PDB file of C-alpha atoms in Angstrom:
ATOM      1  CA  MET A   1       8.582   8.151 -21.299  1.00  0.00           C
ATOM      2  CA  ASP A   2      10.541   5.741 -19.392  1.00  0.00           C
ATOM      3  CA  SER A   3      14.302   6.296 -19.411  1.00  0.00           C
ATOM      4  CA  SER A   4      16.408   3.641 -21.345  1.00  0.00           C
ATOM      5  CA  TYR A   5      17.919   2.588 -17.942  1.00  0.00           C
ATOM      6  CA  PHE A   6      14.473   2.009 -16.614  1.00  0.00           C
ATOM      7  CA  GLN A   7      13.546  -0.188 -19.708  1.00  0.00           C
ATOM      8  CA  LYS A   8      17.071  -1.959 -19.641  1.00  0.00           C
ATOM      9  CA  TYR A   9      16.158  -2.795 -15.767  1.00  0.00           C
ATOM     10  CA  LEU A  10      12.662  -4.210 -16.815  1.00  0.00           C
ATOM     11  CA  THR A  11      14.023  -6.091 -19.494  1.00  0.00           C
ATOM     12  CA  SER A  12      17.009  -7.615 -17.439  1.00  0.00           C
ATOM     13  CA  ARG A  13      14.794  -8.615 -14.855  1.00  0.00           C
ATOM     14  CA  GLY A  14      11.967 -10.185 -17.206  1.00  0.00           C
ATOM     15  CA  LEU A  15       9.394  -7.524 -16.002  1.00  0.00           C
ATOM     16  CA  SER A  16       8.640  -5.847 -19.314  1.00  0.00           C
ATOM     17  CA  ASP A  17       5.418  -7.775 -19.337  1.00  0.00           C
ATOM     18  CA  ARG A  18       4.294  -7.211 -15.718  1.00  0.00           C
ATOM     19  CA  ILE A  19       5.218  -3.320 -15.258  1.00  0.00           C
ATOM     20  CA  GLN A  20       3.527  -0.805 -17.280  1.00  0.00           C
ATOM     21  CA  THR A  21       3.816   3.010 -17.124  1.00  0.00           C
ATOM     22  CA  VAL A  22       1.413   5.381 -18.660  1.00  0.00           C
ATOM     23  CA  TRP A  23       2.747   8.743 -19.498  1.00  0.00           C
ATOM     24  CA  ILE A  24       1.118  12.041 -20.820  1.00  0.00           C
ATOM     25  CA  THR A  25      -2.560  11.063 -20.089  1.00  0.00           C
ATOM     26  CA  ASP A  26      -5.335  13.088 -18.428  1.00  0.00           C
ATOM     27  CA  GLN A  27      -5.273  11.793 -14.878  1.00  0.00           C
ATOM     28  CA  ALA A  28      -8.985  12.770 -14.521  1.00  0.00           C
ATOM     29  CA  ASP A  29     -10.138  10.952 -17.483  1.00  0.00           C
ATOM     30  CA  LYS A  30     -11.745   7.961 -15.807  1.00  0.00           C
ATOM     31  CA  SER A  31     -13.014   6.107 -18.966  1.00  0.00           C
ATOM     32  CA  LYS A  32      -9.411   6.162 -20.278  1.00  0.00           C
ATOM     33  CA  LEU A  33      -7.931   4.877 -17.119  1.00  0.00           C
ATOM     34  CA  SER A  34     -10.444   2.046 -16.965  1.00  0.00           C
ATOM     35  CA  HIS A  35      -9.554   1.402 -20.597  1.00  0.00           C
ATOM     36  CA  PHE A  36      -5.868   1.158 -19.727  1.00  0.00           C
ATOM     37  CA  MET A  37      -6.651  -1.386 -16.902  1.00  0.00           C
ATOM     38  CA  ARG A  38      -8.807  -3.617 -19.389  1.00  0.00           C
ATOM     39  CA  THR A  39      -6.298  -3.608 -22.041  1.00  0.00           C
ATOM     40  CA  MET A  40      -2.817  -3.471 -20.487  1.00  0.00           C
ATOM     41  CA  PHE A  41      -3.106  -6.140 -18.018  1.00  0.00           C
ATOM     42  CA  ASP A  42      -4.621  -9.827 -18.246  1.00  0.00           C
ATOM     43  CA  VAL A  43      -5.233  -9.845 -14.410  1.00  0.00           C
ATOM     44  CA  PRO A  44      -5.776  -6.508 -12.239  1.00  0.00           C
ATOM     45  CA  PRO A  45      -2.476  -5.032 -10.926  1.00  0.00           C
ATOM     46  CA  ASP A  46      -1.314  -5.688  -7.514  1.00  0.00           C
ATOM     47  CA  LEU A  47       0.251  -2.146  -7.129  1.00  0.00           C
ATOM     48  CA  ILE A  48      -0.461   1.326  -8.823  1.00  0.00           C
ATOM     49  CA  ILE A  49       1.713   4.155  -8.159  1.00  0.00           C
ATOM     50  CA  ASP A  50      -0.019   7.583  -8.802  1.00  0.00           C
ATOM     51  CA  ASP A  51       2.597  10.059  -9.174  1.00  0.00           C
ATOM     52  CA  ALA A  52       0.833  12.557 -11.588  1.00  0.00           C
ATOM     53  CA  SER A  53      -0.776  15.936 -10.918  1.00  0.00           C
ATOM     54  CA  HIS A  54      -0.477  16.342  -6.996  1.00  0.00           C
ATOM     55  CA  LEU A  55      -3.920  17.888  -7.213  1.00  0.00           C
ATOM     56  CA  TYR A  56      -7.016  16.762  -5.370  1.00  0.00           C
ATOM     57  CA  GLU A  57      -9.551  16.522  -8.277  1.00  0.00           C
ATOM     58  CA  PRO A  58      -7.632  14.621 -10.871  1.00  0.00           C
ATOM     59  CA  THR A  59      -6.014  12.455  -8.069  1.00  0.00           C
ATOM     60  CA  LEU A  60      -9.348  11.463  -6.821  1.00  0.00           C
ATOM     61  CA  ALA A  61     -10.656  10.803 -10.249  1.00  0.00           C
ATOM     62  CA  SER A  62      -7.781   8.448 -10.811  1.00  0.00           C
ATOM     63  CA  PHE A  63      -8.234   6.819  -7.470  1.00  0.00           C
ATOM     64  CA  GLU A  64     -12.069   6.372  -8.214  1.00  0.00           C
ATOM     65  CA  ALA A  65     -11.505   4.820 -11.549  1.00  0.00           C
ATOM     66  CA  LEU A  66      -8.484   2.442 -10.674  1.00  0.00           C
ATOM     67  CA  PHE A  67      -8.832   1.419  -7.174  1.00  0.00           C
ATOM     68  CA  PRO A  68     -12.195  -0.381  -7.508  1.00  0.00           C
ATOM     69  CA  LEU A  69     -10.734  -2.454 -10.230  1.00  0.00           C
ATOM     70  CA  MET A  70      -7.803  -3.755  -8.126  1.00  0.00           C
ATOM     71  CA  PRO A  71      -8.141  -7.098  -6.230  1.00  0.00           C
ATOM     72  CA  PRO A  72      -8.371  -7.284  -2.490  1.00  0.00           C
ATOM     73  CA  GLY A  73      -4.769  -6.839  -0.680  1.00  0.00           C
ATOM     74  CA  SER A  74      -3.419  -4.760  -3.531  1.00  0.00           C
ATOM     75  CA  LEU A  75      -1.787  -1.329  -3.080  1.00  0.00           C
ATOM     76  CA  TYR A  76      -2.657   1.954  -4.422  1.00  0.00           C
ATOM     77  CA  ILE A  77       0.182   4.587  -3.738  1.00  0.00           C
ATOM     78  CA  ILE A  78      -0.364   8.265  -4.144  1.00  0.00           C
ATOM     79  CA  GLU A  79       3.137  10.014  -4.342  1.00  0.00           C
ATOM     80  CA  ASP A  80       4.024  13.527  -3.054  1.00  0.00           C
ATOM     81  CA  TRP A  81       0.924  14.400  -1.347  1.00  0.00           C
ATOM     82  CA  GLY A  82       2.452  16.499   1.365  1.00  0.00           C
ATOM     83  CA  HIS A  83       3.796  20.018   1.935  1.00  0.00           C
ATOM     84  CA  TRP A  84       6.920  21.071   3.681  1.00  0.00           C
ATOM     85  CA  ARG A  85       8.575  24.166   4.937  1.00  0.00           C
ATOM     86  CA  GLY A  86       9.800  25.977   1.897  1.00  0.00           C
ATOM     87  CA  PHE A  87       7.190  24.303  -0.414  1.00  0.00           C
ATOM     88  CA  ILE A  88       6.127  26.708  -3.260  1.00  0.00           C
ATOM     89  CA  ALA A  89       3.054  25.701  -4.963  1.00  0.00           C
ATOM     90  CA  LEU A  90       2.634  26.329  -8.751  1.00  0.00           C
ATOM     91  CA  PRO A  91       0.682  29.440  -9.750  1.00  0.00           C
ATOM     92  CA  GLU A  92      -2.046  27.148 -11.283  1.00  0.00           C
ATOM     93  CA  TRP A  93      -2.672  25.383  -8.078  1.00  0.00           C
ATOM     94  CA  SER A  94      -3.970  28.597  -6.387  1.00  0.00           C
ATOM     95  CA  GLY A  95      -7.496  28.420  -5.170  1.00  0.00           C
ATOM     96  CA  ARG A  96      -7.595  24.533  -5.802  1.00  0.00           C
ATOM     97  CA  LYS A  97      -8.246  22.065  -3.235  1.00  0.00           C
ATOM     98  CA  PRO A  98      -4.891  20.388  -1.908  1.00  0.00           C
ATOM     99  CA  LEU A  99      -4.205  16.940  -2.252  1.00  0.00           C
ATOM    100  CA  THR A 100      -4.007  16.682   1.739  1.00  0.00           C
ATOM    101  CA  GLN A 101      -7.903  16.621   1.720  1.00  0.00           C
ATOM    102  CA  LEU A 102      -7.954  13.341  -0.294  1.00  0.00           C
ATOM    103  CA  ILE A 103      -5.621  11.950   2.202  1.00  0.00           C
ATOM    104  CA  ILE A 104      -7.992  12.951   5.116  1.00  0.00           C
ATOM    105  CA  GLU A 105     -11.172  11.549   3.021  1.00  0.00           C
ATOM    106  CA  LEU A 106      -9.167   8.246   2.490  1.00  0.00           C
ATOM    107  CA  THR A 107      -8.490   8.055   6.148  1.00  0.00           C
ATOM    108  CA  GLU A 108     -12.116   8.685   7.104  1.00  0.00           C
ATOM    109  CA  SER A 109     -13.016   5.826   4.808  1.00  0.00           C
ATOM    110  CA  VAL A 110     -10.936   3.397   6.566  1.00  0.00           C
ATOM    111  CA  GLY A 111     -12.621   4.639   9.899  1.00  0.00           C
ATOM    112  CA  SER A 112     -16.027   4.094   8.268  1.00  0.00           C
ATOM    113  CA  TRP A 113     -15.653   0.370   8.086  1.00  0.00           C
ATOM    114  CA  THR A 114     -16.936  -0.058   4.572  1.00  0.00           C
ATOM    115  CA  ASN A 115     -13.980  -2.650   3.597  1.00  0.00           C
ATOM    116  CA  ILE A 116     -13.269  -0.833   0.471  1.00  0.00           C
ATOM    117  CA  ILE A 117     -10.075   0.364   1.934  1.00  0.00           C
ATOM    118  CA  ASN A 118      -8.588  -2.364   4.371  1.00  0.00           C
ATOM    119  CA  ASP A 119      -5.360  -0.193   5.841  1.00  0.00           C
ATOM    120  CA  ILE A 120      -3.853   3.036   5.048  1.00  0.00           C
ATOM    121  CA  ALA A 121      -0.275   3.938   5.796  1.00  0.00           C
ATOM    122  CA  ILE A 122       0.902   7.552   5.703  1.00  0.00           C
ATOM    123  CA  TYR A 123       4.511   8.616   5.255  1.00  0.00           C
ATOM    124  CA  ARG A 124       5.984  11.751   4.556  1.00  0.00           C
ATOM    125  CA  GLY A 125       6.473  11.317   0.756  1.00  0.00           C
ATOM    126  CA  PHE A 126       3.611   8.802  -0.043  1.00  0.00           C
ATOM    127  CA  VAL A 127       0.455   7.166   1.116  1.00  0.00           C
ATOM    128  CA  ALA A 128       0.022   3.478   0.693  1.00  0.00           C
ATOM    129  CA  ILE A 129      -3.753   2.205   0.631  1.00  0.00           C
ATOM    130  CA  GLU A 130      -4.670  -1.427   0.732  1.00  0.00           C
ATOM    131  CA  ARG A 131      -7.752  -2.488  -1.112  1.00  0.00           C
ATOM    132  CA  GLY A 132     -10.285  -4.089   1.261  1.00  0.00           C
ATOM    133  CA  PRO A 133     -12.255  -7.384   0.592  1.00  0.00           C
ATOM    134  CA  ARG A 134     -15.623  -5.695  -0.430  1.00  0.00           C
ATOM    135  CA  ILE A 135     -16.712  -6.519  -4.048  1.00  0.00           C
ATOM    136  CA  ILE A 136     -17.800  -3.243  -5.880  1.00  0.00           C
ATOM    137  CA  GLU A 137     -20.589  -4.219  -8.197  1.00  0.00           C
ATOM    138  CA  ASP A 138     -20.306  -1.274 -10.669  1.00  0.00           C
ATOM    139  CA  PRO A 139     -16.639  -0.111 -10.581  1.00  0.00           C
ATOM    140  CA  ALA A 140     -17.406   2.645 -13.087  1.00  0.00           C
ATOM    141  CA  SER A 141     -19.725   4.435 -10.644  1.00  0.00           C
ATOM    142  CA  PHE A 142     -17.599   4.033  -7.669  1.00  0.00           C
ATOM    143  CA  SER A 143     -17.412   7.238  -5.547  1.00  0.00           C
ATOM    144  CA  LEU A 144     -15.208   7.469  -2.250  1.00  0.00           C
ATOM    145  CA  LYS A 145     -17.443   9.841  -0.633  1.00  0.00           C
ATOM    146  CA  GLU A 146     -20.221   7.124  -0.594  1.00  0.00           C
ATOM    147  CA  HIS A 147     -17.976   5.174   1.446  1.00  0.00           C
ATOM    148  CA  ILE A 148     -17.290   7.756   4.234  1.00  0.00           C
ATOM    149  CA  TYR A 149     -19.741   8.097   7.156  1.00  0.00           C
ATOM    150  CA  ARG A 150     -19.482  11.136   9.335  1.00  0.00           C
ATOM    151  CA  ARG A 151     -21.423  11.720  12.748  1.00  0.00           C
ATOM    152  CA  LEU A 152     -23.842  14.721  12.224  1.00  0.00           C
ATOM    153  CA  VAL A 153     -22.977  17.612  14.465  1.00  0.00           C
ATOM    154  CA  ASP A 154     -26.466  17.345  16.442  1.00  0.00           C
ATOM    155  CA  GLN A 155     -26.068  13.652  17.038  1.00  0.00           C
ATOM    156  CA  PHE A 156     -24.654  14.507  20.523  1.00  0.00           C
ATOM    157  CA  VAL A 157     -26.312  12.839  23.451  1.00  0.00           C
ATOM    158  CA  THR A 158     -29.131  14.906  25.067  1.00  0.00           C
ATOM    159  CA  PRO A 159     -27.591  17.128  27.586  1.00  0.00           C
ATOM    160  CA  ILE A 160     -27.911  15.364  31.155  1.00  0.00           C
ATOM    161  CA  LEU A 161     -27.635  16.982  34.519  1.00  0.00           C
ATOM    162  CA  GLY A 162     -24.024  18.368  34.890  1.00  0.00           C
ATOM    163  CA  TYR A 163     -23.300  17.676  31.379  1.00  0.00           C
ATOM    164  CA  GLN A 164     -22.148  21.334  30.484  1.00  0.00           C
ATOM    165  CA  ARG A 165     -20.030  21.655  33.677  1.00  0.00           C
ATOM    166  CA  ILE A 166     -18.092  18.384  32.841  1.00  0.00           C
ATOM    167  CA  ILE A 167     -17.744  19.699  29.205  1.00  0.00           C
ATOM    168  CA  ASN A 168     -16.382  23.207  30.385  1.00  0.00           C
ATOM    169  CA  TYR A 169     -14.060  21.313  32.824  1.00  0.00           C
ATOM    170  CA  LEU A 170     -12.713  19.327  30.147  1.00  0.00           C
ATOM    171  CA  LYS A 171     -12.223  22.154  27.816  1.00  0.00           C
ATOM    172  CA  HIS A 172     -10.314  23.918  30.537  1.00  0.00           C
ATOM    173  CA  ARG A 173      -8.021  21.105  31.104  1.00  0.00           C
ATOM    174  CA  LEU A 174      -7.339  20.415  27.447  1.00  0.00           C
ATOM    175  CA  CYS A 175      -6.204  24.093  27.144  1.00  0.00           C
ATOM    176  CA  PHE A 176      -4.137  23.708  29.969  1.00  0.00           C
ATOM    177  CA  LEU A 177      -2.398  20.886  28.566  1.00  0.00           C
ATOM    178  CA  ILE A 178      -1.851  22.468  25.409  1.00  0.00           C
ATOM    179  CA  ILE A 179      -0.393  25.585  26.882  1.00  0.00           C
ATOM    180  CA  LEU A 180       1.900  23.269  28.898  1.00  0.00           C
ATOM    181  CA  ARG A 181       3.174  21.453  25.767  1.00  0.00           C
ATOM    182  CA  ALA A 182       3.515  24.801  23.921  1.00  0.00           C
ATOM    183  CA  ARG A 183       6.611  26.052  26.201  1.00  0.00           C
TER     184      ARG A 183
END
C-alpha cells in the first residue's frame, strides 16, 4: 500500500489521477495485468516501473503483458535487476533463472531491429526500455522471444584457404591481450 507521504505528495501535485500503483498482485497473471491497464487509465501510460519479484519468469510475464499496450516512446523500467558483491539470494530463488537473463534478451531484441524496442539503457539499479514504433496487432499473444533473431552456429562462411590460420592467429592475439589486461 502507498505510504501516506506518497499519497500526500500525489495529491499536492495534482497527480492522483495520473499515477497509479498496484500492490499485492500476481505479477505473472497476464490477464489481470492487462485488465489493470484497461480499467485504470483512459490512455495507455507513458511510464511503468516494475519493482516486483526480481525473478525472470514473473518479470517476463509482466513485460509481455504490459509493454505491448504502451505507446511508442514510452518507458518500461525494471528495478533491481543486478547482483553485487555480497548479494545473498533468497532461498526460494534457488534454481530459478536470474533476472539478468531477461536483460540479455531485451538487449538481443534491440539488436534484432524488430522495432518493438527502440532503445534500452542499462544502469546498475535499473533498466529503461523505450517502446518502439511497431504496432502489435495482438498484444495478448506478444512474446519477447518472437522478436529476437539469433545467428545460428552453422551460419559461418564456408572456410576459405587460410581461414583457419587467421582464426588461430586471432585467438592467440585475443588471449595475449586478455593476459596483458589481467595484470
